[in-house]
Amino acid sequence: MAGKISTDLIRGHTDTIILNVLRQGDSYGYEIYKKIIELSKRQYELKEATLYTAFRRLEQDGYILSYWGDETQGGRRKYYRLTDNGKQLYEQSRENWTFAKCILDKLIEGGVNDVLK
Amino acid sequence: MAGKISTDLIRGHTDTIILNVLRQGDSYGYEIYKKIIELSKRQYELKEATLYTAFRRLEQDGYILSYWGDETQGGRRKYYRLTDNGKQLYEQSRENWTFAKCILDKLIEGGVNDVLK
DNA sequence: GCCAAGTACCTTGACAGACATAGTAATATG
DNA sequence: CATATTACTATGTCTGTCAAGGTACTTGGC
């Protein structure tokens, strides 16, 4: 994967990324894994271990729910669906991201004069 | 502090934030602590424990160096200065931030149609 | 028919960053 | 002279991410 991005810069946004994918409809682990790679134009890969850890966390907290897909055709797939709480969490998290982005711009790109202006 | 920002969203950017402050001239722990609060318009507080941990890390890795200030006037102050490596790291980290911001926008705000466009 | 690659899921253990908490000690302020 | 602020440090904990490893089924090429 060329033009990779460091893990640490994404840290803390994993849940939001997953919720965003699920906003577009129910999906299962491996598909979500692939979708995130595609969404990032192959510049970021959320590792499977991280994904499945997040699924468990999000389900336990009631932000997503899971169900097994029809196993008669193809391999077994565990689908995930956003709950109402999950939708709310996504909206909240997106706002937080917008906010954090703004602050980080000040903290990372801002020079000394920016304080005085 | 009103309109706070979650820790996790800043995680991984601590070093860059410190380096940015030091770009504006040598400074010491407590002043840097205050400056970050001001730079963020009081919306973010980098905890002291985190700061001093980062100082040690950055110094060990050669990105900053430290020296004790003149103790004859006022309390003891340990000043930090950017090294050349530190300046390079800052530039690199700022680019990474710009890059990460772009990707995260796609991953957090992007809908399904964005992939097809 | 068989093997490699891809699909699909999951667990365990390790690590690193951020912080809560606690502490020391000097200076400034009223 | 008591209190707040300045200033630095150490210890232990928590959480998210990942590396590494594993199981099992399906698809495609030969």
Tab-separated table of C-alpha atoms (C1' of nucleotides) in Angstrom:
chain	number	residue	atom	x	y	z
A	1	MET	CA	0.000	0.000	0.000
A	2	ALA	CA	1.725	3.172	-1.199
A	3	GLY	CA	1.350	6.495	0.595
A	4	LYS	CA	0.395	4.827	3.804
A	5	ILE	CA	-0.784	6.614	6.866
A	6	SER	CA	0.424	6.039	10.373
A	7	THR	CA	-1.865	4.175	12.698
A	8	ASP	CA	-1.527	6.682	15.474
A	9	LEU	CA	-3.099	9.469	13.453
A	10	ILE	CA	-6.283	7.478	12.985
A	11	ARG	CA	-6.400	6.167	16.517
A	12	GLY	CA	-9.647	6.965	18.227
A	13	HIS	CA	-11.564	7.297	14.961
A	14	THR	CA	-11.999	3.610	14.255
A	15	ASP	CA	-15.512	3.401	15.656
A	16	THR	CA	-16.646	6.428	13.709
A	17	ILE	CA	-15.252	4.999	10.496
A	18	ILE	CA	-17.103	1.740	11.034
A	19	LEU	CA	-20.344	3.498	11.905
A	20	ASN	CA	-20.048	5.548	8.750
A	21	VAL	CA	-19.705	2.456	6.587
A	22	LEU	CA	-22.750	0.904	8.262
A	23	ARG	CA	-24.769	4.041	7.614
A	24	GLN	CA	-24.739	2.931	4.009
A	25	GLY	CA	-26.422	-0.344	4.868
A	26	ASP	CA	-25.809	-3.585	6.738
A	27	SER	CA	-22.474	-5.188	6.067
A	28	TYR	CA	-20.114	-7.857	7.369
A	29	GLY	CA	-16.565	-7.788	8.660
A	30	TYR	CA	-14.573	-8.606	5.597
A	31	GLU	CA	-16.643	-6.340	3.367
A	32	ILE	CA	-16.239	-3.461	5.794
A	33	TYR	CA	-12.515	-4.156	5.865
A	34	LYS	CA	-12.337	-3.876	2.078
A	35	LYS	CA	-14.625	-0.852	1.960
A	36	ILE	CA	-12.424	1.144	4.300
A	37	ILE	CA	-9.413	0.455	2.111
A	38	GLU	CA	-11.370	1.589	-0.918
A	39	LEU	CA	-12.837	4.672	0.784
A	40	SER	CA	-9.315	5.769	1.701
A	41	LYS	CA	-8.173	5.213	-1.882
A	42	ARG	CA	-5.938	2.417	-0.633
A	43	GLN	CA	-4.080	4.790	1.656
A	44	TYR	CA	-5.258	3.289	4.887
A	45	GLU	CA	-5.884	-0.212	6.104
A	46	LEU	CA	-7.778	-0.861	9.307
A	47	LYS	CA	-6.437	-4.202	10.481
A	48	GLU	CA	-8.849	-7.079	10.921
A	49	ALA	CA	-7.940	-7.609	14.557
A	50	THR	CA	-8.771	-3.975	15.210
A	51	LEU	CA	-12.029	-4.261	13.321
A	52	TYR	CA	-13.314	-7.290	15.159
A	53	THR	CA	-12.313	-5.799	18.472
A	54	ALA	CA	-14.306	-2.719	17.577
A	55	PHE	CA	-17.320	-4.767	16.509
A	56	ARG	CA	-17.442	-6.457	19.886
A	57	ARG	CA	-17.090	-3.147	21.694
A	58	LEU	CA	-19.741	-1.407	19.599
A	59	GLU	CA	-22.176	-4.275	19.960
A	60	GLN	CA	-21.695	-4.539	23.702
A	61	ASP	CA	-22.412	-0.843	24.002
A	62	GLY	CA	-25.515	-1.139	21.851
A	63	TYR	CA	-24.379	0.915	18.868
A	64	ILE	CA	-24.589	-1.966	16.418
A	65	LEU	CA	-26.253	-5.357	16.370
A	66	SER	CA	-25.238	-8.506	14.548
A	67	TYR	CA	-26.921	-11.445	12.836
A	68	TRP	CA	-25.691	-14.360	10.778
A	69	GLY	CA	-26.321	-14.226	7.062
A	70	ASP	CA	-27.822	-16.984	4.947
A	71	GLU	CA	-25.196	-19.713	5.038
A	72	THR	CA	-26.763	-21.830	2.317
A	73	GLN	CA	-25.051	-19.730	-0.339
A	74	GLY	CA	-21.375	-18.957	0.104
A	75	GLY	CA	-19.456	-18.878	3.352
A	76	ARG	CA	-20.848	-17.786	6.669
A	77	ARG	CA	-21.072	-14.057	7.162
A	78	LYS	CA	-21.852	-12.106	10.280
A	79	TYR	CA	-23.718	-8.980	9.387
A	80	TYR	CA	-23.773	-5.801	11.413
A	81	ARG	CA	-26.462	-3.136	11.545
A	82	LEU	CA	-26.523	0.340	13.028
A	83	THR	CA	-28.907	0.821	15.924
A	84	ASP	CA	-30.606	4.134	16.631
A	85	ASN	CA	-28.032	4.770	19.307
A	86	GLY	CA	-25.355	4.008	16.753
A	87	LYS	CA	-26.789	6.584	14.367
A	88	GLN	CA	-26.758	9.148	17.124
A	89	LEU	CA	-23.205	8.237	18.054
A	90	TYR	CA	-22.140	8.690	14.454
A	91	GLU	CA	-23.650	12.167	14.242
A	92	GLN	CA	-22.019	13.114	17.512
A	93	SER	CA	-18.671	11.684	16.457
A	94	ARG	CA	-18.738	13.482	13.136
A	95	GLU	CA	-19.290	16.755	14.936
A	96	ASN	CA	-16.448	15.908	17.291
A	97	TRP	CA	-14.190	15.228	14.330
A	98	THR	CA	-15.026	18.580	12.762
A	99	PHE	CA	-14.301	20.223	16.063
A	100	ALA	CA	-11.058	18.313	16.678
A	101	LYS	CA	-9.878	19.087	13.150
A	102	CYS	CA	-10.333	22.765	13.786
A	103	ILE	CA	-8.423	22.711	17.056
A	104	LEU	CA	-5.642	20.540	15.707
A	105	ASP	CA	-5.181	22.943	12.814
A	106	LYS	CA	-4.586	25.687	15.342
A	107	LEU	CA	-2.234	23.535	17.400
A	108	ILE	CA	-0.228	22.060	14.568
A	109	GLU	CA	-0.205	24.666	11.853
A	110	GLY	CA	-0.576	27.791	13.895
A	111	GLY	CA	2.419	30.020	14.491
A	112	VAL	CA	3.010	32.405	17.362
A	113	ASN	CA	1.257	35.287	15.642
A	114	ASP	CA	-1.980	33.389	15.397
A	115	VAL	CA	-2.483	33.845	19.107
A	116	LEU	CA	-2.194	37.603	18.875
A	117	LYS	CA	-4.494	38.065	15.924
B	1	MET	CA	-13.161	24.147	30.303
B	2	ALA	CA	-16.218	24.478	28.099
B	3	GLY	CA	-16.474	22.817	24.716
B	4	LYS	CA	-13.904	20.259	25.573
B	5	ILE	CA	-12.404	17.820	23.174
B	6	SER	CA	-11.955	14.132	23.775
B	7	THR	CA	-8.467	12.917	24.486
B	8	ASP	CA	-8.625	10.117	21.978
B	9	LEU	CA	-9.057	12.450	19.053
B	10	ILE	CA	-5.780	14.155	19.804
B	11	ARG	CA	-3.876	10.995	20.553
B	12	GLY	CA	-0.834	10.644	18.388
B	13	HIS	CA	-0.552	14.392	17.784
B	14	THR	CA	0.941	15.341	21.123
B	15	ASP	CA	4.519	15.392	19.906
B	16	THR	CA	3.652	17.504	16.900
B	17	ILE	CA	1.825	20.011	19.051
B	18	ILE	CA	4.826	20.362	21.340
B	19	LEU	CA	7.238	20.689	18.452
B	20	ASN	CA	5.062	23.409	16.989
B	21	VAL	CA	5.161	25.415	20.196
B	22	LEU	CA	8.935	25.062	20.364
B	23	ARG	CA	9.261	26.295	16.777
B	24	GLN	CA	8.368	29.686	18.202
B	25	GLY	CA	11.337	29.622	20.563
B	26	ASP	CA	12.698	27.812	23.581
B	27	SER	CA	10.195	27.256	26.344
B	28	TYR	CA	9.659	25.273	29.521
B	29	GLY	CA	7.078	22.762	30.624
B	30	TYR	CA	4.577	24.869	32.398
B	31	GLU	CA	4.690	27.631	29.782
B	32	ILE	CA	4.152	25.110	27.010
B	33	TYR	CA	1.249	23.685	28.978
B	34	LYS	CA	-0.369	27.119	29.174
B	35	LYS	CA	0.405	27.952	25.566
B	36	ILE	CA	-1.367	24.878	24.278
B	37	ILE	CA	-4.473	25.808	26.207
B	38	GLU	CA	-4.335	29.315	24.765
B	39	LEU	CA	-3.626	28.132	21.218
B	40	SER	CA	-6.695	25.911	21.391
B	41	LYS	CA	-8.785	28.833	22.671
B	42	ARG	CA	-9.196	26.984	25.949
B	43	GLN	CA	-10.832	24.060	24.199
B	44	TYR	CA	-8.110	21.560	24.837
B	45	GLU	CA	-5.818	20.808	27.718
B	46	LEU	CA	-2.800	18.596	27.298
B	47	LYS	CA	-2.291	17.131	30.758
B	48	GLU	CA	1.005	17.764	32.510
B	49	ALA	CA	1.740	14.079	32.951
B	50	THR	CA	1.344	13.630	29.214
B	51	LEU	CA	3.534	16.612	28.475
B	52	TYR	CA	6.451	15.563	30.613
B	53	THR	CA	6.245	12.024	29.299
B	54	ALA	CA	6.471	13.435	25.802
B	55	PHE	CA	9.430	15.653	26.710
B	56	ARG	CA	11.390	12.653	27.891
B	57	ARG	CA	10.496	10.716	24.765
B	58	LEU	CA	11.354	13.554	22.414
B	59	GLU	CA	14.640	14.255	24.153
B	60	GLN	CA	15.677	10.617	24.180
B	61	ASP	CA	15.011	10.460	20.474
B	62	GLY	CA	17.007	13.621	19.838
B	63	TYR	CA	14.176	15.869	18.661
B	64	ILE	CA	14.552	18.348	21.502
B	65	LEU	CA	17.228	19.160	24.054
B	66	SER	CA	16.857	20.575	27.524
B	67	TYR	CA	18.777	22.899	29.828
B	68	TRP	CA	18.048	24.413	33.194
B	69	GLY	CA	17.222	28.112	33.237
B	70	ASP	CA	18.756	30.756	35.456
B	71	GLU	CA	17.518	29.813	38.906
B	72	THR	CA	18.648	33.029	40.591
B	73	GLN	CA	15.439	34.695	39.497
B	74	GLY	CA	12.209	32.817	40.094
B	75	GLY	CA	11.765	29.073	40.446
B	76	ARG	CA	13.733	26.493	38.550
B	77	ARG	CA	12.729	26.038	34.959
B	78	LYS	CA	13.782	23.370	32.540
B	79	TYR	CA	13.880	24.798	29.035
B	80	TYR	CA	13.462	22.810	25.872
B	81	ARG	CA	14.818	23.605	22.433
B	82	LEU	CA	14.105	22.117	19.039
B	83	THR	CA	17.003	20.305	17.423
B	84	ASP	CA	17.466	20.151	13.663
B	85	ASN	CA	16.002	16.683	13.738
B	86	GLY	CA	13.092	18.092	15.668
B	87	LYS	CA	12.468	20.727	13.029
B	88	GLN	CA	12.483	18.049	10.376
B	89	LEU	CA	10.138	15.895	12.406
B	90	TYR	CA	7.742	18.801	12.745
B	91	GLU	CA	7.648	19.415	9.004
B	92	GLN	CA	7.100	15.749	8.377
B	93	SER	CA	4.397	15.511	11.023
B	94	ARG	CA	2.566	18.531	9.689
B	95	GLU	CA	2.454	16.935	6.264
B	96	ASN	CA	1.205	13.721	7.828
B	97	TRP	CA	-1.532	15.649	9.576
B	98	THR	CA	-2.663	17.268	6.347
B	99	PHE	CA	-2.700	13.857	4.753
B	100	ALA	CA	-4.510	12.153	7.625
B	101	LYS	CA	-7.098	14.933	7.710
B	102	CYS	CA	-7.878	14.343	4.078
B	103	ILE	CA	-8.257	10.598	4.495
B	104	LEU	CA	-10.313	10.894	7.647
B	105	ASP	CA	-12.666	13.276	5.904
B	106	LYS	CA	-13.276	10.597	3.320
B	107	LEU	CA	-13.712	7.890	5.936
B	108	ILE	CA	-15.899	9.832	8.327
B	109	GLU	CA	-17.906	12.176	6.176
B	110	GLY	CA	-17.975	10.284	2.930
B	111	GLY	CA	-21.107	8.456	1.885
B	112	VAL	CA	-21.411	5.470	-0.390
B	113	ASN	CA	-21.645	7.570	-3.524
B	114	ASP	CA	-18.266	9.116	-2.921
B	115	VAL	CA	-16.647	5.853	-3.866
B	116	LEU	CA	-18.327	5.830	-7.251
B	117	LYS	CA	-17.592	9.418	-8.158
C	1	DG	C1'	-9.110	-33.453	-9.127
C	2	DC	C1'	-5.999	-30.514	-6.789
C	3	DC	C1'	-3.626	-26.536	-5.111
C	4	DA	C1'	-3.177	-21.591	-4.411
C	5	DA	C1'	-5.366	-17.527	-3.548
C	6	DG	C1'	-8.998	-15.281	-1.731
C	7	DT	C1'	-12.905	-14.934	1.466
C	8	DA	C1'	-14.468	-14.809	6.259
C	9	DC	C1'	-14.167	-15.154	11.031
C	10	DC	C1'	-11.800	-15.128	15.607
C	11	DT	C1'	-8.255	-15.076	19.745
C	12	DT	C1'	-4.227	-13.980	22.359
C	13	DG	C1'	-0.574	-11.303	24.000
C	14	DA	C1'	2.217	-7.220	23.725
C	15	DC	C1'	2.894	-2.430	23.391
C	16	DA	C1'	2.559	2.510	23.556
C	17	DG	C1'	0.267	6.836	24.617
C	18	DA	C1'	-2.527	9.425	27.724
C	19	DC	C1'	-3.883	10.248	32.108
C	20	DA	C1'	-5.245	10.057	37.244
C	21	DT	C1'	-3.104	10.498	41.188
C	22	DA	C1'	0.220	11.797	44.110
C	23	DG	C1'	4.025	14.178	45.547
C	24	DT	C1'	7.879	17.955	46.161
C	25	DA	C1'	9.125	22.670	46.512
C	26	DA	C1'	9.526	27.400	45.401
C	27	DT	C1'	7.260	31.993	44.503
C	28	DA	C1'	3.634	35.452	44.483
C	29	DT	C1'	-0.433	37.622	46.595
C	30	DG	C1'	-3.454	39.380	49.725
D	1	DC	C1'	1.237	33.704	57.046
D	2	DA	C1'	-2.069	31.189	54.555
D	3	DT	C1'	-3.416	30.305	49.911
D	4	DA	C1'	-2.929	30.058	45.056
D	5	DT	C1'	0.044	29.584	41.452
D	6	DT	C1'	4.173	28.171	39.356
D	7	DA	C1'	7.090	24.228	38.141
D	8	DC	C1'	8.699	19.674	37.858
D	9	DT	C1'	8.499	14.466	38.497
D	10	DA	C1'	7.149	9.398	39.365
D	11	DT	C1'	4.007	5.469	39.438
D	12	DG	C1'	0.417	2.725	38.043
D	13	DT	C1'	-3.654	2.008	35.150
D	14	DC	C1'	-6.491	1.910	31.149
D	15	DT	C1'	-7.513	1.585	26.352
D	16	DG	C1'	-6.931	0.974	21.429
D	17	DT	C1'	-4.209	-1.068	17.949
D	18	DC	C1'	-1.792	-4.513	16.015
D	19	DA	C1'	1.268	-8.674	15.115
D	20	DA	C1'	0.905	-13.211	14.941
D	21	DG	C1'	-1.468	-17.097	14.698
D	22	DG	C1'	-5.380	-20.004	13.855
D	23	DT	C1'	-9.792	-22.272	11.524
D	24	DA	C1'	-12.616	-23.202	7.615
D	25	DC	C1'	-14.890	-22.552	3.295
D	26	DT	C1'	-14.963	-20.971	-1.797
D	27	DT	C1'	-13.180	-19.770	-6.217
D	28	DG	C1'	-10.267	-20.121	-10.199
D	29	DG	C1'	-6.587	-21.944	-12.842
D	30	DC	C1'	-4.236	-25.863	-14.520
